[in-house]
Short mmCIF file of C-alpha atoms in Angstrom, two decimals:
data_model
loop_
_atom_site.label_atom_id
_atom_site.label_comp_id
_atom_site.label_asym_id
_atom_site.label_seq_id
_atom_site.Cartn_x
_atom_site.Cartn_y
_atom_site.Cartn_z
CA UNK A 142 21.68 -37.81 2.73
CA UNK A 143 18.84 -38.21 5.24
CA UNK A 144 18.99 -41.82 7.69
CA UNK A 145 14.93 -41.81 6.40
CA UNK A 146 12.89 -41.39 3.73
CA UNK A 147 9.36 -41.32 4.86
CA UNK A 148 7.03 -42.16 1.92
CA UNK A 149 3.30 -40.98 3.01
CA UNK A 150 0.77 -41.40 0.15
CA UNK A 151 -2.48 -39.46 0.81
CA UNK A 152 -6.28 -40.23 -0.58
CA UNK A 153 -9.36 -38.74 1.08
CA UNK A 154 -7.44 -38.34 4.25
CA UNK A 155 -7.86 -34.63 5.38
CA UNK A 156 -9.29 -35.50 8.46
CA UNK A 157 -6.14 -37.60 9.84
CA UNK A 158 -3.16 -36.33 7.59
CA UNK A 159 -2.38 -33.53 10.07
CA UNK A 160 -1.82 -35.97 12.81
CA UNK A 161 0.14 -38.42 11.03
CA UNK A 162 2.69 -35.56 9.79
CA UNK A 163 2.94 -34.25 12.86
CA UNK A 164 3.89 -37.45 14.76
CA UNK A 165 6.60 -37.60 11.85
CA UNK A 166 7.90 -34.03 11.90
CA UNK A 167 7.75 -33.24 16.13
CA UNK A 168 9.79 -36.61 16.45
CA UNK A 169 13.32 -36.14 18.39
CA UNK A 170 14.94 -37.60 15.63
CA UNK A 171 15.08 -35.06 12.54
CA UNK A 172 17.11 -36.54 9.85
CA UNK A 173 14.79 -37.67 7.69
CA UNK A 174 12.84 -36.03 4.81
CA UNK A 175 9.04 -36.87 3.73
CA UNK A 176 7.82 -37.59 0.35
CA UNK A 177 4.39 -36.95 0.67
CA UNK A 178 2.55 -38.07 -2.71
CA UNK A 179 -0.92 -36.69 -3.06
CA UNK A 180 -2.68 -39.38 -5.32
CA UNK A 181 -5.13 -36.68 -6.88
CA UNK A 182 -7.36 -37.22 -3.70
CA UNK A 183 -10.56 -34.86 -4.10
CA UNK A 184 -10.57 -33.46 -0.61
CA UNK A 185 -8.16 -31.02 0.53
CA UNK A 186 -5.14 -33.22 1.46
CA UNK A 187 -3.42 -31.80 -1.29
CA UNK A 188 -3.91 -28.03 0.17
CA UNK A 189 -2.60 -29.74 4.00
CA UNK A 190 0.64 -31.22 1.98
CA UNK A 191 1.19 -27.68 0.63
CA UNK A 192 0.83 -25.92 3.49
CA UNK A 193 3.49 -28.27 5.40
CA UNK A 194 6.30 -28.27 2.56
CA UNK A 195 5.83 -24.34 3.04
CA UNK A 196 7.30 -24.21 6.65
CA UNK A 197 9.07 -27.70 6.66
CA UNK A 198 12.01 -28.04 4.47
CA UNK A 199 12.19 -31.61 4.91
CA UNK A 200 8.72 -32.03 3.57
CA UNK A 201 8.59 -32.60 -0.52
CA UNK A 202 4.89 -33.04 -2.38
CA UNK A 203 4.10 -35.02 -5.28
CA UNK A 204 0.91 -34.41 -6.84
CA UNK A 205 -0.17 -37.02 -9.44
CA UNK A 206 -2.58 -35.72 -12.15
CA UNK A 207 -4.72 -38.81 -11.92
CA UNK A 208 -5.41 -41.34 -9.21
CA UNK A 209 -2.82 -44.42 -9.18
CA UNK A 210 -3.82 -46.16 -5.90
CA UNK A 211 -1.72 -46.93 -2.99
CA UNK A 212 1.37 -49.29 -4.51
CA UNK A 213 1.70 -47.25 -7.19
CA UNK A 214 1.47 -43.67 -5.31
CA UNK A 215 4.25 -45.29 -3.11
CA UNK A 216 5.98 -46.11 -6.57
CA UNK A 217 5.99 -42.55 -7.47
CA UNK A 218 7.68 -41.72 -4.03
CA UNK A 219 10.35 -44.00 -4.54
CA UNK A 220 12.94 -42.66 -7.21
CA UNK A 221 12.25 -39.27 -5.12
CA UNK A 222 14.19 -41.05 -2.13
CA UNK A 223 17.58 -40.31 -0.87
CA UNK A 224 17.43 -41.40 2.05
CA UNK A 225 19.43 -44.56 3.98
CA UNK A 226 16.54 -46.47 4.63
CA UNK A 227 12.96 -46.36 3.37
CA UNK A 228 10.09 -46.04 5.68
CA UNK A 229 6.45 -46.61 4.05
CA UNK A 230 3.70 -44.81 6.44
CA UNK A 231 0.31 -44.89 5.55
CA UNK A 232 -1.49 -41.56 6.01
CA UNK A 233 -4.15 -42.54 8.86
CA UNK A 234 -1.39 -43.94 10.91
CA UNK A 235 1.55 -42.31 13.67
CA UNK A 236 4.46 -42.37 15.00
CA UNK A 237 4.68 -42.88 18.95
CA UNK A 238 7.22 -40.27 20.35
CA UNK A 239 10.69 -41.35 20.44
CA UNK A 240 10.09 -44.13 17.56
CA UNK A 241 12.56 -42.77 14.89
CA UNK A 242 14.97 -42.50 17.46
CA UNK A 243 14.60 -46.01 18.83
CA UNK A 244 14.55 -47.24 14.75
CA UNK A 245 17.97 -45.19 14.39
CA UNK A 246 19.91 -46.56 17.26
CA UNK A 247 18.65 -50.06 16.49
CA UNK A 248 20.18 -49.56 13.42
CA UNK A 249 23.27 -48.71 14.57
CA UNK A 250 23.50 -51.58 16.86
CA UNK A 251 23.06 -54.38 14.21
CA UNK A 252 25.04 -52.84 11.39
CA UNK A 253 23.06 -51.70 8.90
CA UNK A 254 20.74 -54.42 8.13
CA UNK A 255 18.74 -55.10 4.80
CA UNK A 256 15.30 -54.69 6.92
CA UNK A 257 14.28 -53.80 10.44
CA UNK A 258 11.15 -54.88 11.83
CA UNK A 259 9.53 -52.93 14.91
CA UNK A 260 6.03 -53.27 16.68
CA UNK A 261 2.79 -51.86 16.36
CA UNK A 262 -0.23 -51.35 18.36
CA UNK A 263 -4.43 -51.16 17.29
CA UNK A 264 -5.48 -48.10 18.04
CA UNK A 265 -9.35 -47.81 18.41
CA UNK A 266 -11.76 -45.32 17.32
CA UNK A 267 -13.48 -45.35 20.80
CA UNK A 268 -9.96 -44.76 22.41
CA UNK A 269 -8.84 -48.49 23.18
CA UNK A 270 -5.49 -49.47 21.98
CA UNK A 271 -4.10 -52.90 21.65
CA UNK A 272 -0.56 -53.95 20.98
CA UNK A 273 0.31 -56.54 18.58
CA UNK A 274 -0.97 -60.02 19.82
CA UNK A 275 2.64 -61.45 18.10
CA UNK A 276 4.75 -59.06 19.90
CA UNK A 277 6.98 -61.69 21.73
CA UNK A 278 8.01 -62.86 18.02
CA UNK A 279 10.33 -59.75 18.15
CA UNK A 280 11.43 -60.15 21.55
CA UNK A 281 12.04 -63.56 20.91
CA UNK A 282 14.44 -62.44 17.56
CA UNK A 283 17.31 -61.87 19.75
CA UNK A 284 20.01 -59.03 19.61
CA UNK A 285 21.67 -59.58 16.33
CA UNK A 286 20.54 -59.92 12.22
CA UNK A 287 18.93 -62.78 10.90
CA UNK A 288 17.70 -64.13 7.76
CA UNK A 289 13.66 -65.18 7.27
CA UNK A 290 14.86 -68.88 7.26
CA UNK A 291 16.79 -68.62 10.91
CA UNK A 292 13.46 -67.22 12.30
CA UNK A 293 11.14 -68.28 10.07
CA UNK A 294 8.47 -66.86 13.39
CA UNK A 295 8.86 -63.65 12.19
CA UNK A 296 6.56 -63.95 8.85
CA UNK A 297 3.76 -64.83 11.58
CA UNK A 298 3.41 -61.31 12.28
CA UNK A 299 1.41 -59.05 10.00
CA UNK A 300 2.55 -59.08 6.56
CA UNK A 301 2.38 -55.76 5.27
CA UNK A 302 5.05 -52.63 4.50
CA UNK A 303 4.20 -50.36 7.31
CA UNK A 304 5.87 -52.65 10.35
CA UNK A 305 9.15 -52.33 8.81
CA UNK A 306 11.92 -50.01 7.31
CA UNK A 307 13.84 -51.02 4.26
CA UNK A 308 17.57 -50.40 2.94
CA UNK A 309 17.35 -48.40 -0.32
CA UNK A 310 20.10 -49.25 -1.44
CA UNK A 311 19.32 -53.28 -0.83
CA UNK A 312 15.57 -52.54 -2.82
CA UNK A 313 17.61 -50.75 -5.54
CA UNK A 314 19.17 -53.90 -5.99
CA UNK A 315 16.50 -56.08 -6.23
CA UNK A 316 13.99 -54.12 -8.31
CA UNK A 317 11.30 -54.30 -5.37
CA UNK A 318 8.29 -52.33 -6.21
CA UNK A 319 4.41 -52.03 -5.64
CA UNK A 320 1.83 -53.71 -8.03
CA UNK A 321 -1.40 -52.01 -8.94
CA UNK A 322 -4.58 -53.66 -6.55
CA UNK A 323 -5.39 -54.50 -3.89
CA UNK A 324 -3.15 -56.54 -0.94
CA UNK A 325 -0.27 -54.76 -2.96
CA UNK A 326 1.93 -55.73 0.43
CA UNK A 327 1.97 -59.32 -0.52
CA UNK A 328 4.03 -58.98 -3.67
CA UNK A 329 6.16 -56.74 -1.44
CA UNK A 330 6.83 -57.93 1.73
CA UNK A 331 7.44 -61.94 0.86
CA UNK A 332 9.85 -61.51 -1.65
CA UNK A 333 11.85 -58.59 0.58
CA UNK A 334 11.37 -60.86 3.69
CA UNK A 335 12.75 -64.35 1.58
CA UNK A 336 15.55 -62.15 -0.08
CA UNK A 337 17.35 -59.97 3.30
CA UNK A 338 20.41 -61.57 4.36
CA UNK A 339 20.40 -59.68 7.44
CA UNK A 340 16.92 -59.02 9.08
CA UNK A 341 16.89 -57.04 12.83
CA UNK A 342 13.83 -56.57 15.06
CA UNK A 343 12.87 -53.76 17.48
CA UNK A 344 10.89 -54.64 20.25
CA UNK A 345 9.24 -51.50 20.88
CA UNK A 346 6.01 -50.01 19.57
CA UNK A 347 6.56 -47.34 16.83
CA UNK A 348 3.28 -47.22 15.34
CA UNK A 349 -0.43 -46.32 15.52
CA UNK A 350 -2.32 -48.27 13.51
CA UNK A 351 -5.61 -46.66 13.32
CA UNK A 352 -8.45 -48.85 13.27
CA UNK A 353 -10.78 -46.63 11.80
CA UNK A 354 -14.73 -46.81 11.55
CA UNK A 355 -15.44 -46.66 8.23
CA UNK A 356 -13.33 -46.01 5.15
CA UNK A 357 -10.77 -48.86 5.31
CA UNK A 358 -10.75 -50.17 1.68
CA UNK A 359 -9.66 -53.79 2.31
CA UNK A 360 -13.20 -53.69 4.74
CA UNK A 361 -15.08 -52.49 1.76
CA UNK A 362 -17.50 -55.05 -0.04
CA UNK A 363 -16.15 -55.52 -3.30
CA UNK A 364 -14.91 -57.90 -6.00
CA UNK A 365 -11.54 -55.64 -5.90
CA UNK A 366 -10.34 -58.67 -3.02
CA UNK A 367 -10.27 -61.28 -6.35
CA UNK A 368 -7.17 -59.25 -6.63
CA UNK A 369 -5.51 -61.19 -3.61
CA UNK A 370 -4.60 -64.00 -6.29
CA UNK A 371 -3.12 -61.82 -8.44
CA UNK A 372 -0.79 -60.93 -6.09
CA UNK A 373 -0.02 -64.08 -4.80
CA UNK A 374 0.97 -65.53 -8.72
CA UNK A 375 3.37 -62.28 -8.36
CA UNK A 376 5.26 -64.04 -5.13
CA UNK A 377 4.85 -67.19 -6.65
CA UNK A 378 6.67 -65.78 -10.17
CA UNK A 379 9.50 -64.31 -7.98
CA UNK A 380 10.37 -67.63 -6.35
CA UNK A 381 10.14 -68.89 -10.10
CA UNK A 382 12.94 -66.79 -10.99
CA UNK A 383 15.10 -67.66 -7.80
CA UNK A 384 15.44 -71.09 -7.70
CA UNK A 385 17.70 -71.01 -4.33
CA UNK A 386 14.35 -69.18 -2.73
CA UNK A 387 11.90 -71.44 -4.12
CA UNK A 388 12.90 -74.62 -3.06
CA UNK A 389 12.72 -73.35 0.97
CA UNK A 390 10.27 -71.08 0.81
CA UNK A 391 7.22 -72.21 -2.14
CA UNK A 392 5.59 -74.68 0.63
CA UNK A 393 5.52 -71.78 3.10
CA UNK A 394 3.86 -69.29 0.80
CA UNK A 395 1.65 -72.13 -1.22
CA UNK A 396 -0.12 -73.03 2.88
CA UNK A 397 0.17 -68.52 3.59
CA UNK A 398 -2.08 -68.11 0.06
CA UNK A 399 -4.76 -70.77 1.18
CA UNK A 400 -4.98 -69.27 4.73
CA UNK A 401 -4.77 -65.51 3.96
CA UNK A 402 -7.82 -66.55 0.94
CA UNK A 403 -9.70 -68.46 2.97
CA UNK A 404 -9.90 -65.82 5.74
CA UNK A 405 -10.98 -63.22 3.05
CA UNK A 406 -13.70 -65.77 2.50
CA UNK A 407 -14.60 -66.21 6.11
CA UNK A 408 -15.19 -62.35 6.91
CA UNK A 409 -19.27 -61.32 5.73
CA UNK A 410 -18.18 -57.55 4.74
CA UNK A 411 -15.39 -58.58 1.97
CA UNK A 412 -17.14 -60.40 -0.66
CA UNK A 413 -20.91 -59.64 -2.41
CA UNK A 414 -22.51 -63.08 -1.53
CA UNK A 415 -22.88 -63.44 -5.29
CA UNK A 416 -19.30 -63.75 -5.88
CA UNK A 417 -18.07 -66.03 -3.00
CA UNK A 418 -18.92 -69.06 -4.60
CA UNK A 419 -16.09 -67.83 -7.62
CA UNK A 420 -13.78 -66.66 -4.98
CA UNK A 421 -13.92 -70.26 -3.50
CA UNK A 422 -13.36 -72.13 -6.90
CA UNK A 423 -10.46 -69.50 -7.63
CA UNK A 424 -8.81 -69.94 -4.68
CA UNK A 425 -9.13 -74.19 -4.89
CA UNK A 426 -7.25 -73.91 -8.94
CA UNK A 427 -4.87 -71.84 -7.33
CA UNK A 428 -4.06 -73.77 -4.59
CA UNK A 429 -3.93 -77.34 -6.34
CA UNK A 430 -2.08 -75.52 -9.28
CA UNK A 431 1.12 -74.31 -6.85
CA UNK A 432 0.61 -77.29 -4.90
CA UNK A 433 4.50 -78.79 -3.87
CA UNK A 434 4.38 -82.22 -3.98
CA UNK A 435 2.91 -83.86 -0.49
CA UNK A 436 1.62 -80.08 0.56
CA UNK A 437 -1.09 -80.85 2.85
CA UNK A 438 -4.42 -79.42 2.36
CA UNK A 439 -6.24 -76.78 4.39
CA UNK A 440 -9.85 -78.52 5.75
CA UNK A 441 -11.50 -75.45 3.79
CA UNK A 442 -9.91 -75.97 0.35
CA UNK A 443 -10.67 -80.17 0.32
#
């Protein structure tokens, strides 16, 4: 059994997907096997999958027949997995040398935990890279595990599935999986973060996360971003179901909802001016209808 399972869904990514299976497969660290699920994408990222299983035994392709976006081609990755710990890379991004390594050994140290989180940097199409502007969060988190509500700083930094690796055996457990849509990360990364009993950080950057031009969906004008509220009755059905989560954590996630929607609403490229207006009156039902009792209330959303 492999100490990772690197889960790299690919769509319309031939020009990058070299790079990000290289930094992957050249790392120092080599036990680890990538499930690379091509999510019928109609350049030739298939073909570069293909060609890398051929002289990499550690590299296994998935080729859906139809297009299932990018929680559900990570879905398809998933009962594919064997290894210890799960590690969700998206195909535009890389590995900096040495990270699997550092990931590995940090493991070690605390014991296993449920979910390790490590540091990122921006890395800029005109060559300027920029390290997470939250970075002291993790330096701050101390040498041992912790749970969400011990550091509760540490769902400050950027919520999504990329920043961290993931015990299988602990998502197993608790049925964690992707939703179709867009900001699929939300219904992910909340409930994993409010359920870990024992969280580690790595204060070290591991990953490029490549800024890119053009091409980035959630920079794409489009009414797919209604889909944000979706995702956020997902988290909000979870903590339902958990009564020993909800009462800690529903306040936190009702004020995260009306900040993360009202900076969807705040950016020109996300919404067609024609549908902002319906965005906004979403967003205000949604807020007053989670609403814990003496929440305050964002200036936007009064």
């Amino acid at each position: 059994m492999p100490r990772f399972s690197v889960i790299v869904p690919c769509f319309k990514v031939q020009g990058f997907l070299r790079e990000c299976l290289d930094s992957v497969l050249d790392q120092s660290f080599r036990d680890i096997e990538v499930i690379a699920v091509d999510d019928c994408s109609p350049d030739g990222s298939g073909a570069i999958l293909d060609e890398y299983a051929a002289r990499d035994d550690r590299v296994r392709v998935l080729h859906l027949e139809e297009n299932a976006g990018l929680g559900r081609a990570r879905n398809a990755g998933l009962p594919l997995a064997t290894g210890d710990y799960l590690f969700f890379l998206d195909s535009d991004d890389t590995l900096t040398p040495g990270a699997l390594r550092a990931m590995a050994d940090r493991l070690a140290e605390t014991d296993g935990p449920d979910v390790l989180v490590f540091d990122y940097a921006r890395t800029y199409w005109w060559g300027g890279t920029r390290r997470n502007v939250l970075a002291r969060v993790l330096a701050q988190a101390g040498d041992g595990t912790f749970t969400a509500a011990g550091h509760p700083e540490i769902l400050d930094l950027l919520m999504v599935v990329w920043n961290k690796v993931y015990r299988r055996d602990f998502v197993e457990r608790e049925g964690f999986t992707f939703p179709p849509g867009y900001y699929e990360d939300t219904p992910w990364t909340f409930p994993v973060m409010f359920s870990a009993e024992r969280i580690a950080a790595l204060d070290r950057i591991c990953l490029n996360y490549r800024q890119r031009r053009q091409g980035n969906i959630l920079s794409t004008t489009s009414r797919k971003h209604f889909d944000v509220h979706a995702q956020y009755e997902r988290v909000f059905a979870f903590l339902d179901a958990r009564p020993e989560l909800a009462a800690r954590w529903r306040p936190f996630l009702h004020a995260k909802m009306g900040e993360h929607c009202l900076d969807i609403l705040s950016k020109p490229d996300r919404l067609p001016p024609s549908d902002r207006a319906e965005f906004f009156h979403r967003t205000t039902e949604m807020f007053r209808a989670h609403r814990p009792e003496g929440a305050a209330v964002p200036a936007g959303l009064r």
